[in-house]
Short mmCIF file of C-alpha atoms and ligand atoms in Angstrom, two decimals:
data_model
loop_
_atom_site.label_atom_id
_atom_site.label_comp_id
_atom_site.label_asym_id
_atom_site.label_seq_id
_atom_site.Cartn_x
_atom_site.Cartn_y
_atom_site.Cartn_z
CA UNK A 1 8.44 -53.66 38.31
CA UNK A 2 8.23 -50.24 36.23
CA UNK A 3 4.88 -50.87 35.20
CA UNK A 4 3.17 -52.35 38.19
CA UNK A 5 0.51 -50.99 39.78
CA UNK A 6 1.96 -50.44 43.66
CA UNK A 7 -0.64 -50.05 46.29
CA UNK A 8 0.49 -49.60 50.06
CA UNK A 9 -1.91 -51.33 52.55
CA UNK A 10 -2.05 -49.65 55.82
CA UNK A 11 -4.61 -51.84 58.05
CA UNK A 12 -3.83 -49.50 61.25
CA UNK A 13 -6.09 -50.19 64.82
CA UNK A 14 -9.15 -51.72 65.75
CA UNK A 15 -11.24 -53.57 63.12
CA UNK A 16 -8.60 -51.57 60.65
CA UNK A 17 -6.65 -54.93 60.18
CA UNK A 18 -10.22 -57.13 60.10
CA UNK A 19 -11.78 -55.49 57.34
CA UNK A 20 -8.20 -54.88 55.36
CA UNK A 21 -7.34 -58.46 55.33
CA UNK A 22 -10.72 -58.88 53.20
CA UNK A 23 -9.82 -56.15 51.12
CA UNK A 24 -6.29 -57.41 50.18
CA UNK A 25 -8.09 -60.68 49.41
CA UNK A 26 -9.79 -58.90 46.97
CA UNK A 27 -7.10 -57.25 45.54
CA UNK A 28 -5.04 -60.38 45.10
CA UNK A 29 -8.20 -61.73 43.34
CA UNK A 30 -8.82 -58.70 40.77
CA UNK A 31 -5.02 -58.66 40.30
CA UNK A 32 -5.63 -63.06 38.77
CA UNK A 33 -9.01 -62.04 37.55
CA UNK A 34 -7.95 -58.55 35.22
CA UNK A 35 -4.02 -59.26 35.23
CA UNK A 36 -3.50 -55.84 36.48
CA UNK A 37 -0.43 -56.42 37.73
CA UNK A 38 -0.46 -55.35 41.05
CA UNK A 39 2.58 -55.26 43.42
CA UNK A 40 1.20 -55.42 47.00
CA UNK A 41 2.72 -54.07 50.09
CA UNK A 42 1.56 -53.48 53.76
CA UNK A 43 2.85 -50.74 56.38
CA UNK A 44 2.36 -49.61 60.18
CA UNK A 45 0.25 -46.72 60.78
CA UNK A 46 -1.38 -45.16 63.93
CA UNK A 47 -1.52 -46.65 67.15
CA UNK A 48 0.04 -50.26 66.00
CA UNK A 49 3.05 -48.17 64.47
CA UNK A 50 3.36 -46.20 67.79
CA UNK A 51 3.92 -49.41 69.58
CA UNK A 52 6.51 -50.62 67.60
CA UNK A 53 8.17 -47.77 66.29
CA UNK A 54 7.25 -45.17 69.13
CA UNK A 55 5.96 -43.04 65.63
CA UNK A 56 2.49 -43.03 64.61
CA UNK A 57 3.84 -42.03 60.66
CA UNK A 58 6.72 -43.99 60.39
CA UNK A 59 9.50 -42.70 57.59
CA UNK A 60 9.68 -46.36 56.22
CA UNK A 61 5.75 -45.76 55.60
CA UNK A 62 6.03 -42.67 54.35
CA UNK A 63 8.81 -44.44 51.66
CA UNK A 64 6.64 -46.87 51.07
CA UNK A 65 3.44 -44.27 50.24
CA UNK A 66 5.37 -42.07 47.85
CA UNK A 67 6.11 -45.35 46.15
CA UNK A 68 2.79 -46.11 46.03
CA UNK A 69 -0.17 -45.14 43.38
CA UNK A 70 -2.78 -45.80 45.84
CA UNK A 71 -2.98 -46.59 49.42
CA UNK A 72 -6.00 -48.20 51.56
CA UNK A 73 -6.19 -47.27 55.05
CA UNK A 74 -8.23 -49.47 57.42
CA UNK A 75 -8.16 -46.92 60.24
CA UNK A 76 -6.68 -45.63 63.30
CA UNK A 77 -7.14 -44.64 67.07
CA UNK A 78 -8.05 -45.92 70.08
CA UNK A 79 -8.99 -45.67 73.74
CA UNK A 80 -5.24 -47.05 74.41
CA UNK A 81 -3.45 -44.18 73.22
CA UNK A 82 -5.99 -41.18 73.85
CA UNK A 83 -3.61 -40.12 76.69
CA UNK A 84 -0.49 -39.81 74.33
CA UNK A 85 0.80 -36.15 73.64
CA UNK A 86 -0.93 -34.76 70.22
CA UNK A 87 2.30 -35.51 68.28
CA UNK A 88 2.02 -39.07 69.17
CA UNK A 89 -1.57 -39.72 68.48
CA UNK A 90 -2.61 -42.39 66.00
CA UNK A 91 -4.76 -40.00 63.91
CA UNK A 92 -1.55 -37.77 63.43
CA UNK A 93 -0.55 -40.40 61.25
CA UNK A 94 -3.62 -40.26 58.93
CA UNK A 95 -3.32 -36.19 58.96
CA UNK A 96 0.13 -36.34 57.62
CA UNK A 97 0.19 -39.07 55.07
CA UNK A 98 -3.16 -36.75 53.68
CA UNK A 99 -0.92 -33.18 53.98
CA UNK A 100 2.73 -35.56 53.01
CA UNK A 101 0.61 -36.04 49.62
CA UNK A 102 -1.32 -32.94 49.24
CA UNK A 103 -5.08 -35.14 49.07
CA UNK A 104 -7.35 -32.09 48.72
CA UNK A 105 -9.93 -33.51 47.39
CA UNK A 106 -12.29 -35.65 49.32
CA UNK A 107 -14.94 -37.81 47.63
CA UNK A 108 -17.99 -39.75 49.65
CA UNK A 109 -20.48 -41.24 47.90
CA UNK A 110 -23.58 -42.01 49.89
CA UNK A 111 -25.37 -44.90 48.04
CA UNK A 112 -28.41 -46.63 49.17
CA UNK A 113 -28.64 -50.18 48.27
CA UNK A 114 -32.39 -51.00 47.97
CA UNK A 115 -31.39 -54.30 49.97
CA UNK A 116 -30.98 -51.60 53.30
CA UNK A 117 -33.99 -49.00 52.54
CA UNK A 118 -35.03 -49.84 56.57
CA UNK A 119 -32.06 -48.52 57.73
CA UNK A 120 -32.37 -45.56 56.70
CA UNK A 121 -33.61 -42.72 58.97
CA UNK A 122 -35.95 -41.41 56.34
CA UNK A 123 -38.63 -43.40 54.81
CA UNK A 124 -38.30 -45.55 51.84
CA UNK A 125 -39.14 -43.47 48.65
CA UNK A 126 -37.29 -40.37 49.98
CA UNK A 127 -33.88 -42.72 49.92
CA UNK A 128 -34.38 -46.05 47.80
CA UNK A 129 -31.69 -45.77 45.02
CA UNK A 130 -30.16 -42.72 46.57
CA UNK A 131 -26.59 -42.28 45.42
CA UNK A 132 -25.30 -38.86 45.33
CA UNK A 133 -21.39 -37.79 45.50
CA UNK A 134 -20.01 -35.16 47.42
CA UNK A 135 -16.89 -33.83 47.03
CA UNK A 136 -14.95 -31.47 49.60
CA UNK A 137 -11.92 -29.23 49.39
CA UNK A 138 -9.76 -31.16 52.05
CA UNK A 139 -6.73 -29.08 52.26
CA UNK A 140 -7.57 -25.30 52.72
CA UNK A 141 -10.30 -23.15 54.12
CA UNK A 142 -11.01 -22.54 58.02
CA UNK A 143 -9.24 -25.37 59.08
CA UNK A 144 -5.63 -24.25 57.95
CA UNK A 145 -6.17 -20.84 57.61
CA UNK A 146 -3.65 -18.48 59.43
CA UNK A 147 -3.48 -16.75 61.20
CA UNK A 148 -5.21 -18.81 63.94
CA UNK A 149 -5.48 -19.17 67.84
CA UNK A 150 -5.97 -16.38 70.57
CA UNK A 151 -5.72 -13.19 69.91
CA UNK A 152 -2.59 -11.88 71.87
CA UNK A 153 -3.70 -9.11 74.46
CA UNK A 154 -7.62 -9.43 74.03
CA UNK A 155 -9.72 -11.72 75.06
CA UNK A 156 -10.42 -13.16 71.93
CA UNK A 157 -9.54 -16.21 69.33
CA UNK A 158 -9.86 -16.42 65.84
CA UNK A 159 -9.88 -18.54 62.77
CA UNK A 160 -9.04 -17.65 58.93
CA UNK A 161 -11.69 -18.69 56.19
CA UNK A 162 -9.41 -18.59 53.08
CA UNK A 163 -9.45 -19.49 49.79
CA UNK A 164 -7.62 -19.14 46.70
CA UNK A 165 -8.97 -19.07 43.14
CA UNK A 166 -6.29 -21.76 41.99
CA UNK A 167 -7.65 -24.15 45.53
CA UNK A 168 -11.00 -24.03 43.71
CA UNK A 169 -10.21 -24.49 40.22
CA UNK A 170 -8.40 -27.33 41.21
CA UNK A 171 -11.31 -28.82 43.85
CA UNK A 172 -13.71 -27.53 40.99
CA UNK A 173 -12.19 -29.73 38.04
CA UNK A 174 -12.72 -33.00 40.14
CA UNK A 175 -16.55 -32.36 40.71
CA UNK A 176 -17.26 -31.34 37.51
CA UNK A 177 -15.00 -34.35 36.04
CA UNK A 178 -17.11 -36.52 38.28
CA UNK A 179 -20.60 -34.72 37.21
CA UNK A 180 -19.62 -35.28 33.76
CA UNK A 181 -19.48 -39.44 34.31
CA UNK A 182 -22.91 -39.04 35.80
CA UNK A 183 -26.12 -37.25 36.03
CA UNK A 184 -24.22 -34.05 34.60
CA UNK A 185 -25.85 -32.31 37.39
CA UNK A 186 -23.72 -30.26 40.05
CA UNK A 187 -24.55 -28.44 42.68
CA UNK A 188 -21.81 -26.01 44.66
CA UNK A 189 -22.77 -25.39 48.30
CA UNK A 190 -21.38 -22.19 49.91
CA UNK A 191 -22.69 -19.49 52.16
CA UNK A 192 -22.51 -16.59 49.86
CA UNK A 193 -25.26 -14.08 51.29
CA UNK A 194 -22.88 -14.05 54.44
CA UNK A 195 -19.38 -14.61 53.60
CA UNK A 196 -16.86 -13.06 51.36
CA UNK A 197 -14.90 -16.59 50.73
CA UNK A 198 -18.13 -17.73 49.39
CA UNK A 199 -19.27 -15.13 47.31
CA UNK A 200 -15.70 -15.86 45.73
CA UNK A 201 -15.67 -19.24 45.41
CA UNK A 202 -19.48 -19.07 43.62
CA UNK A 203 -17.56 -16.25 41.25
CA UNK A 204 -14.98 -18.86 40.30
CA UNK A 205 -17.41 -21.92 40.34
CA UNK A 206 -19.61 -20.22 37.44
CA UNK A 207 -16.47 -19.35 35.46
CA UNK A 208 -15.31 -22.54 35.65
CA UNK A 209 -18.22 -24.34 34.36
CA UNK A 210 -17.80 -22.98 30.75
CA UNK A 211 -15.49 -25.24 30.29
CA UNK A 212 -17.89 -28.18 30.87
CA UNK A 213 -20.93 -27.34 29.01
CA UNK A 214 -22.10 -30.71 29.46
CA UNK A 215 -22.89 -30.28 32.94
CA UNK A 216 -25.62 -28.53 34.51
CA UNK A 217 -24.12 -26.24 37.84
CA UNK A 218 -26.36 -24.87 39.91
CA UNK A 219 -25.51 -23.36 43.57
CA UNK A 220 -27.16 -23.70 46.88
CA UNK A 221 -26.62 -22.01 50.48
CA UNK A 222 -25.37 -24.32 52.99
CA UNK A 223 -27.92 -24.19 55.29
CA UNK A 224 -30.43 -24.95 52.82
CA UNK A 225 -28.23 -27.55 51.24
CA UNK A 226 -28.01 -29.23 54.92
CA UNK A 227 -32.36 -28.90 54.77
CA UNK A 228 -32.87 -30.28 51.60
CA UNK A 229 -30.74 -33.38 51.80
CA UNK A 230 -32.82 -34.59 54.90
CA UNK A 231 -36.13 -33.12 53.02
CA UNK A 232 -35.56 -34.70 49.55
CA UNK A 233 -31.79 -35.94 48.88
CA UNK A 234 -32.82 -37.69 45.55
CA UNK A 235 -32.31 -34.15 43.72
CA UNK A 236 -29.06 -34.14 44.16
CA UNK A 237 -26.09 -35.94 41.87
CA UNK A 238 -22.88 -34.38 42.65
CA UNK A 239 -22.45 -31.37 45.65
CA UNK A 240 -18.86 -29.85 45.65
CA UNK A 241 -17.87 -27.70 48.70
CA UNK A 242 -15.24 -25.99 50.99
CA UNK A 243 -14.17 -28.13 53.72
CA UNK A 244 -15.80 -26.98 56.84
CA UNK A 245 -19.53 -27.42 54.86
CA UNK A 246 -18.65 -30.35 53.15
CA UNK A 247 -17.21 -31.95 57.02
CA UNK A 248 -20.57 -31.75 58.17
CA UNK A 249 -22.49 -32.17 55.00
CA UNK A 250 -21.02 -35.37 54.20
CA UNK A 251 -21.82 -36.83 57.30
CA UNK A 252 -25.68 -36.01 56.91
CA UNK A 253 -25.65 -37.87 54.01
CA UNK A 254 -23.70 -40.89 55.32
CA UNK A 255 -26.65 -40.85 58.24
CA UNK A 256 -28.91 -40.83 55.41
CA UNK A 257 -27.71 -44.26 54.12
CA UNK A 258 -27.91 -45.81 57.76
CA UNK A 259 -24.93 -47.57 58.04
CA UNK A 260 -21.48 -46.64 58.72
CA UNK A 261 -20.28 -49.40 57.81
CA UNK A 262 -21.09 -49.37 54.01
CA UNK A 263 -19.55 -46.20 53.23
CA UNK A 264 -16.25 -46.22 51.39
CA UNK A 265 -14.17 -43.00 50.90
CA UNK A 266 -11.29 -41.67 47.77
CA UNK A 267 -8.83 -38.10 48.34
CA UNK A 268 -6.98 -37.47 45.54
CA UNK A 269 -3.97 -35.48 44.90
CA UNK A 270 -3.57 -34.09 41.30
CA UNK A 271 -1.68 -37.16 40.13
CA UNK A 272 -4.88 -39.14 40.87
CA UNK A 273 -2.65 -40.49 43.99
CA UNK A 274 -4.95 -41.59 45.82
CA UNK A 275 -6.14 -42.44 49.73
CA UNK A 276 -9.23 -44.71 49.82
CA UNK A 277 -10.20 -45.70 53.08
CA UNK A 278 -13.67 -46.57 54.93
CA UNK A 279 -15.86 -43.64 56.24
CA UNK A 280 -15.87 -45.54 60.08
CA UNK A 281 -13.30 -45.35 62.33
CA UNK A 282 -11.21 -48.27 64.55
CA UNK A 283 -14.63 -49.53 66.23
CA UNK A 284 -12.31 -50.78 69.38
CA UNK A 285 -15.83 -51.74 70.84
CA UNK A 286 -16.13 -54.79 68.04
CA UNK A 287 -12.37 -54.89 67.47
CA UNK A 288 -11.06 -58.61 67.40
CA UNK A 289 -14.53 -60.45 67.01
CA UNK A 290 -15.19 -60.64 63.77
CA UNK A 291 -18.40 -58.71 63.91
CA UNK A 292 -16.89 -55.78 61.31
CA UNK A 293 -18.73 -55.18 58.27
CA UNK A 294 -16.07 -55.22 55.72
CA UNK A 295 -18.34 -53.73 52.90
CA UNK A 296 -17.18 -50.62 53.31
CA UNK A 297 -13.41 -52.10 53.05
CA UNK A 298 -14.41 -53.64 49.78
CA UNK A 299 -16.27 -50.62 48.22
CA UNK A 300 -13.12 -48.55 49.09
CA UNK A 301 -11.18 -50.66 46.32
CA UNK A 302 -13.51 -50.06 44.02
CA UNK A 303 -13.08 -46.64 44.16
CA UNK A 304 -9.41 -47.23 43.94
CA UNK A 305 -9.95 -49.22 40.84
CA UNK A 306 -12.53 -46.26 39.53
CA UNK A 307 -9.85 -43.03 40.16
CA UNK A 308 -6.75 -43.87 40.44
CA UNK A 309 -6.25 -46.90 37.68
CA UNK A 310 -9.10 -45.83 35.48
CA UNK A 311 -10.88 -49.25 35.69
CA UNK A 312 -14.60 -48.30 35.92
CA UNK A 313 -15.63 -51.90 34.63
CA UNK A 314 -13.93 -53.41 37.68
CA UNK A 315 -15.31 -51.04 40.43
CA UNK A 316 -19.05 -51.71 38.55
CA UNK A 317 -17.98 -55.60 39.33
CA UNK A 318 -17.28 -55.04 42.09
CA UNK A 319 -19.98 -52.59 43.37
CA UNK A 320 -22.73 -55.41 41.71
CA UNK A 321 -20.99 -57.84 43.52
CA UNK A 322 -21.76 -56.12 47.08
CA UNK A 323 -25.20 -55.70 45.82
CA UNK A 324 -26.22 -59.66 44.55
CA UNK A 325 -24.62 -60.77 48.11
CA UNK A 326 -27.17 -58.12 50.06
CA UNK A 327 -29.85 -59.21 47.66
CA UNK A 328 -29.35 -62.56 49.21
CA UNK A 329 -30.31 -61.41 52.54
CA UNK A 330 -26.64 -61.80 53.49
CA UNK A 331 -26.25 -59.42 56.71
CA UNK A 332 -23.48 -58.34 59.06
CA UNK A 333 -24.96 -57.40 62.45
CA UNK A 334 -24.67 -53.76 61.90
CA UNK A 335 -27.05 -53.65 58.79
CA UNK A 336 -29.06 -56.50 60.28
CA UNK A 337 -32.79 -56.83 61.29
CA UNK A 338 -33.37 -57.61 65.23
CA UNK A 339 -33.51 -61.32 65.20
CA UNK A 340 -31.89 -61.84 61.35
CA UNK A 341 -28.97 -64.51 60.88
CA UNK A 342 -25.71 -62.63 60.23
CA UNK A 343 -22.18 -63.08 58.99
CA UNK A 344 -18.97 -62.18 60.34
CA UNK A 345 -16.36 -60.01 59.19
CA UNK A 346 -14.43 -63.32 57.29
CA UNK A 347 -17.82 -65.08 55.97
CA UNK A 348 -19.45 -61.72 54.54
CA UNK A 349 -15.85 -60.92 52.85
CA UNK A 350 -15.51 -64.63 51.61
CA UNK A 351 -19.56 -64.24 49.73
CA UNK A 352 -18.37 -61.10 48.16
CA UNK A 353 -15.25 -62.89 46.74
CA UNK A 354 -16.96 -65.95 45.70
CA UNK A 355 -19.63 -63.57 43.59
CA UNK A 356 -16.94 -61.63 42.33
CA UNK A 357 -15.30 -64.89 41.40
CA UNK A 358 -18.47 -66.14 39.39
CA UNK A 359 -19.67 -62.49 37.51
P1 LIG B 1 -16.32 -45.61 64.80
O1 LIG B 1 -16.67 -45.33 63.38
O2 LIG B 1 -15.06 -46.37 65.04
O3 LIG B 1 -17.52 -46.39 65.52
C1 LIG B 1 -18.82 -45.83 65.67
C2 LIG B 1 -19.84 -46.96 65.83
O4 LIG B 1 -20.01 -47.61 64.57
C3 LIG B 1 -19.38 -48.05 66.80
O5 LIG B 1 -20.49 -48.53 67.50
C4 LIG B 1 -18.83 -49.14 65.91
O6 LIG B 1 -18.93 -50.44 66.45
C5 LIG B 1 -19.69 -48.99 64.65
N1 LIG B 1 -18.94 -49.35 63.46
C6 LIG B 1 -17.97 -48.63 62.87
N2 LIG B 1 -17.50 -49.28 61.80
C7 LIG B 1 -18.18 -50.42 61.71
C8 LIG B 1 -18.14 -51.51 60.80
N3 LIG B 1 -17.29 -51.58 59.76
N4 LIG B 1 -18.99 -52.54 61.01
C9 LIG B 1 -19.86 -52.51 62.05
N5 LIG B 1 -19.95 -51.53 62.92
C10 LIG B 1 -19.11 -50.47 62.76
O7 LIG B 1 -16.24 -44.19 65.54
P2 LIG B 1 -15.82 -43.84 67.05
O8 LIG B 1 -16.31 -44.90 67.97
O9 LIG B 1 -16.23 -42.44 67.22
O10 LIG B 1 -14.23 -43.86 67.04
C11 LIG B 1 -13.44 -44.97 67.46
C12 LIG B 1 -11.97 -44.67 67.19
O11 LIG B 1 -11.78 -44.53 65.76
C13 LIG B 1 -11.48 -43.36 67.81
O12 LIG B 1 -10.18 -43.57 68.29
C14 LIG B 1 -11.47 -42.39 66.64
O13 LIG B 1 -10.52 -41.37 66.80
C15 LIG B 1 -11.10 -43.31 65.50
N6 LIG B 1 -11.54 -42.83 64.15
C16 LIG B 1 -10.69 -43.08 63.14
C17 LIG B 1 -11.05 -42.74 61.85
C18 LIG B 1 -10.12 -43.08 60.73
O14 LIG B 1 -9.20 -43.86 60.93
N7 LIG B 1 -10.33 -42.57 59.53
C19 LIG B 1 -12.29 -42.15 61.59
C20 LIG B 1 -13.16 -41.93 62.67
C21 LIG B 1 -12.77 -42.28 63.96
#
């Protein structure tokens, strides 16, 4: 038991339990395939743990994460409880297993498989073969800043940009860990002409790349970062940035790949804890028909396999085993031509198994 590798499944609302059932298939499979020795488990989170617990974070979950090395959320929410009181909400569940384990860093890779070039809002050679990484500070900045909220006796409200220099050393190491497995070529995004917090964290960024000679840092302005990655977003390999940039920069670049649905997502804690989890959310407009693209499920454990167990062979499997089935023409409607033959959520899961079974 000492030894095992424990990973808490939490399949949550909406297509969350669809595309998690695939994914635990393909854990149990890895686990026969690599004899990694996983231990298994699943929990309630979100709306589905509201209804039976009347608690959207359950303490048994909670147990059952900090047992855990890695966890894979489905996801959460739903038009059935958008009327419950904040505290109650499904998505307070997914904010306080991330603060409960201190996941401050956030990383979304936006890959382009060449398989899905025409669904891409830009044309072909601007995105075939794109894959670029960003990583964002998830913890600190403007969103938790303090103080916060009206401004008692004026007519005014206010927010706190604030970092420290130990929040990004720490979000700093991870990018420049990851830059080092790649390219070697990162690029910090901040708004230092303007802001203070930026000029800082550009300070600290440069100081901290001595230490990794290997890679090449350079730094770019966010609002030029947020042009170029629409104008030409092969040139970047890894971006790194505070979390209200990297919030909005991250989506851009999942737009830029064309499907939500494909986009698989890692935060770490400094233990290499992680919380991998598909970019999309609960989908309650597809929930229950098998129409879910569970690709993004599936690329979510590869990640898992990739940063938290160190098993970079197995996420490449994995990864080329999502490709070969798309290089089949194999299609969930989402990613899907008007008038193409496509899978559901069970039959594209069971062709990714099956070529994962035979590579
Ligand atoms: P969404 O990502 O759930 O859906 C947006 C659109 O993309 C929908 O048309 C949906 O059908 C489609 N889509 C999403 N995932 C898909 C998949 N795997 N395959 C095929 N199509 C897919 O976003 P939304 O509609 O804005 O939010 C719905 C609910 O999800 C809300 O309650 C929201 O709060 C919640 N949400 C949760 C998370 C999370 O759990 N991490 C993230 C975002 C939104």
């Amino acid at each position: 038991m000492k030894n095992k590798k424990r990973i808490l499944i939490l399949p949550g609302d909406g297509i969350g339990p669809e595309v998690s059932s695939i994914a635990k298939e393909l854990l149990i499979l890895l686990d026969q395939k690599y004899s990694l020795d996983l231990d298994i488990s699943e929990g309630l989170i979100g709306g589905k743990a509201y209804d039976e617990t009347g608690d959207p974070l359950p303490k048994e979950t909670l147990n059952m994460a900090r047992d855990s090395h890695a966890i894979l959320l489905g996801a959460v929410g739903g038009p059935k409880w958008d009327d419950l009181p904040s505290q109650k909400r499904p998505e307070k569940g997914l904010l306080g297993i991330r603060s409960e384990f201190d996941f401050f860093a956030n990383l979304r890779p936006a890959i382009l498989s060449k398989e899905l070039v025409s669904a891409s809002s830009l044309k072909n050679e601007k995105v075939s073969d794109l894959d670029l990484l960003i990583v964002r500070e998830l913890t600190g900045g403007i969103y938790f800043g303090e103080p916060r909220g009206e401004v008692e006796g004026s007519d005014e409200v206010l927010n706190t940009m604030i970092y420290s220099r130990k929040e990004i050393i720490r979000i700093g190491r991870v990018a420049f860990e990851a830059a080092k497995g790649r390219k070697g070529e990162l690029c910090s995004v901040d708004k230092a002409n303007v802001l203070e917090v930026s000029s800082f964290w550009r300070e600290v960024m440069t100081e901290l790349s001595s230490d990794y000679p290997e890679v090449n840092l350079s730094h770019m302005l966010v609002d030029n970062a947020a042009m170029q990655l629409v104008r030409e977003p092969k040139q970047f390999d890894v971006m790194v940035t505070g979390n209200l940039f990297g919030d909005i920069l991250s989506d851009v670049a999942a737009m830029l790949t064309g499907s939500i649905g494909m986009l698989p997502s890692a935060s770490l804690n400094k233990t290499k804890k992680g919380l991998y989890e598909p970019v999309h959310g609960s989908a309650p407009d597809i929930a229950g028909e098998n129409k879910a693209n569970p690709l993004a499920s599936i690329l979510s454990v590869a990640m898992m396999m990739r940063y938290t167990f160190e098993k970079d062979e197995i996420a490449l499997s994995i990864e080329k085993a999502v490709e070969l089935v798309l290089a089949e023409g194999e299609r969930t409607q989402d990613i899907a031509k008007e008038n193409e033959t496509t899978l559901g959520t069970r039959e594209m899961g069971r062709k990714v198994l099956l070529t994962m079974e035979s590579i």
